[in-house]
Amino acid sequence: MTRGFRLPDSSYLPAIFERLAIGDEDQQEILAAWPSRETDADTWTSLERAYQTLVNDIGGFASLELPGPVSESTPTGRYFFVYVYLAALADVRRFHAQRRIPDEISWATLADLGRNLKRDRLLLGDGGLRTSGWLTLHFRGSLYQLARLQFNRTNVRAAQVADAFREGDAALGIHIPESGPLTAEACEESLTQAQPFFARHFPETPTRLGICNSWLLDPQLADYLAPDSNIMRFQRRFTLAGDGHDGDADVLRFVFHRIAPNIDDLPQRTTLERAIVAHLRAGKHWRSPTGWLAL
């Protein structure tokens, strides 16, 4: 049973902020913009609506869009979804306990909130959490951080894996958070854990398939990177299904933390950065294809 919308007591916030990897600057701004039913009834009503939408689907793994704030022009509006996730923290932690998710995996998963706050500040220049869809997977108990990679329960869609599996089969989405080198050893550790973890904690949706949609799987990277680079070794784990969608925005966002930058302003400190800039200057585009592997 879920509770009504309620933000954590202030005495617990230092420990919660630490567990969720929320940086000092964001902590200060979150506290300064802390909403109140008495002073901003409209915002409070919107928070209650978004919270109920989220927790009513705990355990679900379909895409979910949360109702947004009245306005994102205020600090409270920019941090609107942070308050929703803070209110839902007790609910998802209860779900994790019911599913016997180890505590360290539970907190490692939910700490992606702090990483997303950091990326939002880098992308947009100020504090806030302007998107909600991605983190609904974490705070509904669908996605888990297992060592280097993240995995979420999903279903196979037509054309994702050619004829290898049926549409509607249970699968695990594979995601690559910004949390360090993508070494072959770290990836192997994650992939080895994934199938047993979900079989143990979610036996009702057995799976033997992993699906990844990412610019890191673009075959054009082979024109620039060494065969034994971390990215190329990661690529070779997957069989591609189609050529995906335009990946320029993803590359610029995740590599440079920029939105629609001037190409001449981009740094070229690494082989990957130089490759991306050279490719775009040549009038070419990056792709984000889907790849699959058997677990």
C-alpha positions as a Python dict, from the first residue, in 0.01 Angstrom:
ca = {
    (1, 'M'): (0, 0, 0),
    (2, 'T'): (135, 344, -91),
    (3, 'R'): (120, 644, 137),
    (4, 'G'): (15, 996, 43),
    (5, 'F'): (264, 1249, -90),
    (6, 'R'): (505, 1334, 189),
    (7, 'L'): (857, 1470, 170),
    (8, 'P'): (1128, 1327, 399),
    (9, 'D'): (1178, 1481, 741),
    (10, 'S'): (1462, 1734, 741),
    (11, 'S'): (1657, 1533, 999),
    (12, 'Y'): (1700, 1251, 746),
    (13, 'L'): (1798, 1468, 450),
    (14, 'P'): (2179, 1477, 499),
    (15, 'A'): (2194, 1095, 491),
    (16, 'I'): (1948, 1076, 201),
    (17, 'F'): (2140, 1332, -5),
    (18, 'E'): (2460, 1135, 52),
    (19, 'R'): (2298, 805, -45),
    (20, 'L'): (2153, 959, -362),
    (21, 'A'): (2490, 1117, -457),
    (22, 'I'): (2341, 1467, -467),
    (23, 'G'): (2616, 1730, -476),
    (24, 'D'): (2649, 2022, -235),
    (25, 'E'): (2532, 2288, -477),
    (26, 'D'): (2219, 2095, -567),
    (27, 'Q'): (2154, 2015, -200),
    (28, 'Q'): (2155, 2385, -112),
    (29, 'E'): (1924, 2477, -398),
    (30, 'I'): (1684, 2188, -329),
    (31, 'L'): (1652, 2299, 35),
    (32, 'A'): (1614, 2666, -56),
    (33, 'A'): (1327, 2585, -296),
    (34, 'W'): (1162, 2326, -68),
    (35, 'P'): (788, 2329, -146),
    (36, 'S'): (511, 2376, 107),
    (37, 'R'): (141, 2299, 90),
    (38, 'E'): (70, 2622, 277),
    (39, 'T'): (271, 2861, 59),
    (40, 'D'): (223, 2707, -287),
    (41, 'A'): (-94, 2504, -310),
    (42, 'D'): (-85, 2470, -691),
    (43, 'T'): (268, 2327, -692),
    (44, 'W'): (181, 2093, -405),
    (45, 'T'): (-121, 1962, -595),
    (46, 'S'): (97, 1900, -903),
    (47, 'L'): (354, 1718, -689),
    (48, 'E'): (83, 1497, -541),
    (49, 'R'): (-46, 1412, -888),
    (50, 'A'): (299, 1322, -1021),
    (51, 'Y'): (382, 1119, -710),
    (52, 'Q'): (61, 916, -733),
    (53, 'T'): (120, 848, -1103),
    (54, 'L'): (466, 714, -1018),
    (55, 'V'): (391, 501, -713),
    (56, 'N'): (69, 359, -858),
    (57, 'D'): (293, 186, -1114),
    (58, 'I'): (570, 63, -883),
    (59, 'G'): (682, -271, -1022),
    (60, 'G'): (584, -167, -1374),
    (61, 'F'): (835, -125, -1653),
    (62, 'A'): (649, 33, -1945),
    (63, 'S'): (727, 392, -2039),
    (64, 'L'): (566, 637, -1801),
    (65, 'E'): (519, 1012, -1833),
    (66, 'L'): (473, 1206, -1511),
    (67, 'P'): (262, 1520, -1488),
    (68, 'G'): (499, 1817, -1472),
    (69, 'P'): (526, 2137, -1271),
    (70, 'V'): (311, 2444, -1316),
    (71, 'S'): (623, 2624, -1438),
    (72, 'E'): (994, 2541, -1472),
    (73, 'S'): (1091, 2908, -1446),
    (74, 'T'): (1123, 2894, -1066),
    (75, 'P'): (1376, 2696, -860),
    (76, 'T'): (1093, 2483, -720),
    (77, 'G'): (977, 2410, -1073),
    (78, 'R'): (1329, 2315, -1189),
    (79, 'Y'): (1364, 2071, -898),
    (80, 'F'): (1001, 1953, -921),
    (81, 'F'): (1088, 1594, -1013),
    (82, 'V'): (1352, 1573, -740),
    (83, 'Y'): (1078, 1634, -484),
    (84, 'V'): (863, 1367, -652),
    (85, 'Y'): (1147, 1113, -628),
    (86, 'L'): (1230, 1210, -270),
    (87, 'A'): (867, 1149, -175),
    (88, 'A'): (873, 812, -356),
    (89, 'L'): (1198, 701, -194),
    (90, 'A'): (1027, 517, 93),
    (91, 'D'): (793, 342, -151),
    (92, 'V'): (1064, 212, -382),
    (93, 'R'): (1285, 112, -91),
    (94, 'R'): (991, -89, 47),
    (95, 'F'): (951, -254, -295),
    (96, 'H'): (1323, -338, -302),
    (97, 'A'): (1295, -497, 43),
    (98, 'Q'): (993, -703, -64),
    (99, 'R'): (1190, -828, -364),
    (100, 'R'): (1496, -894, -145),
    (101, 'I'): (1715, -659, -349),
    (102, 'P'): (2051, -624, -170),
    (103, 'D'): (2086, -289, 2),
    (104, 'E'): (2404, -194, -182),
    (105, 'I'): (2237, -252, -521),
    (106, 'S'): (1929, -57, -412),
    (107, 'W'): (2127, 252, -317),
    (108, 'A'): (2371, 226, -609),
    (109, 'T'): (2069, 227, -841),
    (110, 'L'): (1892, 522, -680),
    (111, 'A'): (2216, 725, -671),
    (112, 'D'): (2167, 780, -1043),
    (113, 'L'): (1951, 1073, -933),
    (114, 'G'): (2266, 1261, -829),
    (115, 'R'): (2440, 1182, -1160),
    (116, 'N'): (2142, 1315, -1353),
    (117, 'L'): (2138, 1635, -1150),
    (118, 'K'): (2505, 1686, -1227),
    (119, 'R'): (2450, 1629, -1599),
    (120, 'D'): (2152, 1865, -1603),
    (121, 'R'): (2368, 2142, -1458),
    (122, 'L'): (2642, 2079, -1713),
    (123, 'L'): (2394, 2076, -2002),
    (124, 'L'): (2176, 2370, -1905),
    (125, 'G'): (2397, 2585, -1687),
    (126, 'D'): (2186, 2584, -1371),
    (127, 'G'): (2047, 2340, -1119),
    (128, 'G'): (1739, 2128, -1169),
    (129, 'L'): (1603, 1805, -1313),
    (130, 'R'): (1426, 1891, -1636),
    (131, 'T'): (1334, 1536, -1744),
    (132, 'S'): (1141, 1268, -1560),
    (133, 'G'): (1100, 963, -1784),
    (134, 'W'): (1442, 802, -1737),
    (135, 'L'): (1441, 799, -1358),
    (136, 'T'): (1088, 658, -1337),
    (137, 'L'): (1255, 324, -1414),
    (138, 'H'): (1474, 353, -1104),
    (139, 'F'): (1201, 474, -871),
    (140, 'R'): (949, 213, -987),
    (141, 'G'): (1189, -77, -925),
    (142, 'S'): (1241, -164, -1292),
    (143, 'L'): (1607, -68, -1339),
    (144, 'Y'): (1912, -180, -1137),
    (145, 'Q'): (2279, -90, -1130),
    (146, 'L'): (2482, -411, -1137),
    (147, 'A'): (2849, -317, -1117),
    (148, 'R'): (2937, -101, -1423),
    (149, 'L'): (2615, -134, -1625),
    (150, 'Q'): (2246, -78, -1564),
    (151, 'F'): (1968, -318, -1661),
    (152, 'N'): (1592, -273, -1678),
    (153, 'R'): (1308, -509, -1746),
    (154, 'T'): (1148, -454, -2085),
    (155, 'N'): (982, -640, -2372),
    (156, 'V'): (1116, -713, -2719),
    (157, 'R'): (963, -492, -2986),
    (158, 'A'): (931, -579, -3353),
    (159, 'A'): (1253, -535, -3557),
    (160, 'Q'): (1473, -500, -3246),
    (161, 'V'): (1635, -840, -3281),
    (162, 'A'): (1542, -955, -3631),
    (163, 'D'): (1417, -1317, -3612),
    (164, 'A'): (1620, -1422, -3309),
    (165, 'F'): (1339, -1370, -3057),
    (166, 'R'): (966, -1311, -3068),
    (167, 'E'): (801, -973, -3024),
    (168, 'G'): (680, -947, -2664),
    (169, 'D'): (951, -1173, -2519),
    (170, 'A'): (1089, -1051, -2188),
    (171, 'A'): (1427, -881, -2223),
    (172, 'L'): (1670, -666, -2028),
    (173, 'G'): (1755, -319, -2149),
    (174, 'I'): (2128, -250, -2108),
    (175, 'H'): (2246, 103, -2025),
    (176, 'I'): (2587, 264, -1979),
    (177, 'P'): (2592, 528, -1704),
    (178, 'E'): (2867, 790, -1688),
    (179, 'S'): (3055, 624, -1404),
    (180, 'G'): (3403, 538, -1522),
    (181, 'P'): (3588, 345, -1793),
    (182, 'L'): (3392, 94, -1997),
    (183, 'T'): (3648, -181, -1958),
    (184, 'A'): (3586, -532, -2087),
    (185, 'E'): (3635, -671, -1737),
    (186, 'A'): (3380, -435, -1583),
    (187, 'C'): (3125, -512, -1855),
    (188, 'E'): (3179, -885, -1815),
    (189, 'E'): (3119, -858, -1441),
    (190, 'S'): (2789, -677, -1502),
    (191, 'L'): (2666, -910, -1775),
    (192, 'T'): (2751, -1214, -1564),
    (193, 'Q'): (2540, -1080, -1278),
    (194, 'A'): (2239, -969, -1483),
    (195, 'Q'): (2054, -1287, -1571),
    (196, 'P'): (2090, -1455, -1226),
    (197, 'F'): (1989, -1129, -1052),
    (198, 'F'): (1664, -1089, -1243),
    (199, 'A'): (1589, -1462, -1231),
    (200, 'R'): (1622, -1450, -852),
    (201, 'H'): (1430, -1129, -783),
    (202, 'F'): (1184, -1124, -1076),
    (203, 'P'): (1122, -1490, -1161),
    (204, 'E'): (785, -1407, -1320),
    (205, 'T'): (964, -1250, -1621),
    (206, 'P'): (1247, -1489, -1711),
    (207, 'T'): (1475, -1354, -1982),
    (208, 'R'): (1773, -1461, -2189),
    (209, 'L'): (1807, -1150, -2404),
    (210, 'G'): (1979, -814, -2354),
    (211, 'I'): (1903, -513, -2573),
    (212, 'C'): (2109, -194, -2596),
    (213, 'N'): (2030, 121, -2793),
    (214, 'S'): (2329, 355, -2796),
    (215, 'W'): (2558, 567, -3010),
    (216, 'L'): (2836, 351, -2866),
    (217, 'L'): (2718, 76, -3104),
    (218, 'D'): (2756, 290, -3417),
    (219, 'P'): (2975, 85, -3659),
    (220, 'Q'): (3125, 411, -3791),
    (221, 'L'): (3331, 436, -3473),
    (222, 'A'): (3548, 157, -3613),
    (223, 'D'): (3682, 407, -3867),
    (224, 'Y'): (3841, 608, -3586),
    (225, 'L'): (3902, 385, -3282),
    (226, 'A'): (4149, 105, -3230),
    (227, 'P'): (4004, -250, -3242),
    (228, 'D'): (4115, -314, -2882),
    (229, 'S'): (3963, 8, -2744),
    (230, 'N'): (3699, -26, -2472),
    (231, 'I'): (3423, 100, -2701),
    (232, 'M'): (3503, -139, -2986),
    (233, 'R'): (3530, -435, -2748),
    (234, 'F'): (3189, -339, -2606),
    (235, 'Q'): (3043, -314, -2959),
    (236, 'R'): (3155, -663, -3055),
    (237, 'R'): (2936, -816, -2786),
    (238, 'F'): (2622, -718, -2979),
    (239, 'T'): (2446, -817, -3298),
    (240, 'L'): (2292, -509, -3460),
    (241, 'A'): (1927, -494, -3565),
    (242, 'G'): (1885, -207, -3812),
    (243, 'D'): (2074, 122, -3818),
    (244, 'G'): (1878, 296, -3540),
    (245, 'H'): (1808, 666, -3523),
    (246, 'D'): (2010, 986, -3557),
    (247, 'G'): (2265, 992, -3276),
    (248, 'D'): (2428, 1334, -3309),
    (249, 'A'): (2239, 1483, -3014),
    (250, 'D'): (2320, 1183, -2793),
    (251, 'V'): (2690, 1201, -2876),
    (252, 'L'): (2711, 1574, -2804),
    (253, 'R'): (2515, 1537, -2483),
    (254, 'F'): (2702, 1243, -2332),
    (255, 'V'): (3055, 1309, -2457),
    (256, 'F'): (3071, 1689, -2444),
    (257, 'H'): (2771, 1773, -2221),
    (258, 'R'): (2655, 2024, -2481),
    (259, 'I'): (2330, 2092, -2661),
    (260, 'A'): (2366, 2215, -3024),
    (261, 'P'): (2718, 2355, -2979),
    (262, 'N'): (2938, 2524, -3237),
    (263, 'I'): (3158, 2240, -3364),
    (264, 'D'): (3468, 2463, -3355),
    (265, 'D'): (3417, 2517, -2981),
    (266, 'L'): (3429, 2149, -2890),
    (267, 'P'): (3738, 2017, -2709),
    (268, 'Q'): (3953, 1756, -2883),
    (269, 'R'): (4153, 1616, -2594),
    (270, 'T'): (4092, 1245, -2656),
    (271, 'T'): (4080, 1012, -2954),
    (272, 'L'): (3704, 986, -2917),
    (273, 'E'): (3652, 1363, -2904),
    (274, 'R'): (3871, 1414, -3211),
    (275, 'A'): (3683, 1139, -3395),
    (276, 'I'): (3344, 1292, -3322),
    (277, 'V'): (3448, 1639, -3434),
    (278, 'A'): (3618, 1513, -3752),
    (279, 'H'): (3311, 1307, -3843),
    (280, 'L'): (3072, 1600, -3798),
    (281, 'R'): (3301, 1842, -3981),
    (282, 'A'): (3299, 1603, -4277),
    (283, 'G'): (2922, 1646, -4294),
    (284, 'K'): (2852, 1297, -4163),
    (285, 'H'): (2617, 1196, -3885),
    (286, 'W'): (2631, 953, -3597),
    (287, 'R'): (2370, 683, -3542),
    (288, 'S'): (2225, 520, -3231),
    (289, 'P'): (2153, 162, -3338),
    (290, 'T'): (2000, -120, -3137),
    (291, 'G'): (2205, -429, -3063),
    (292, 'W'): (2118, -751, -2887),
    (293, 'L'): (2303, -1030, -2709),
    (294, 'A'): (2207, -1356, -2544),
    (295, 'L'): (2254, -1356, -2168),
}
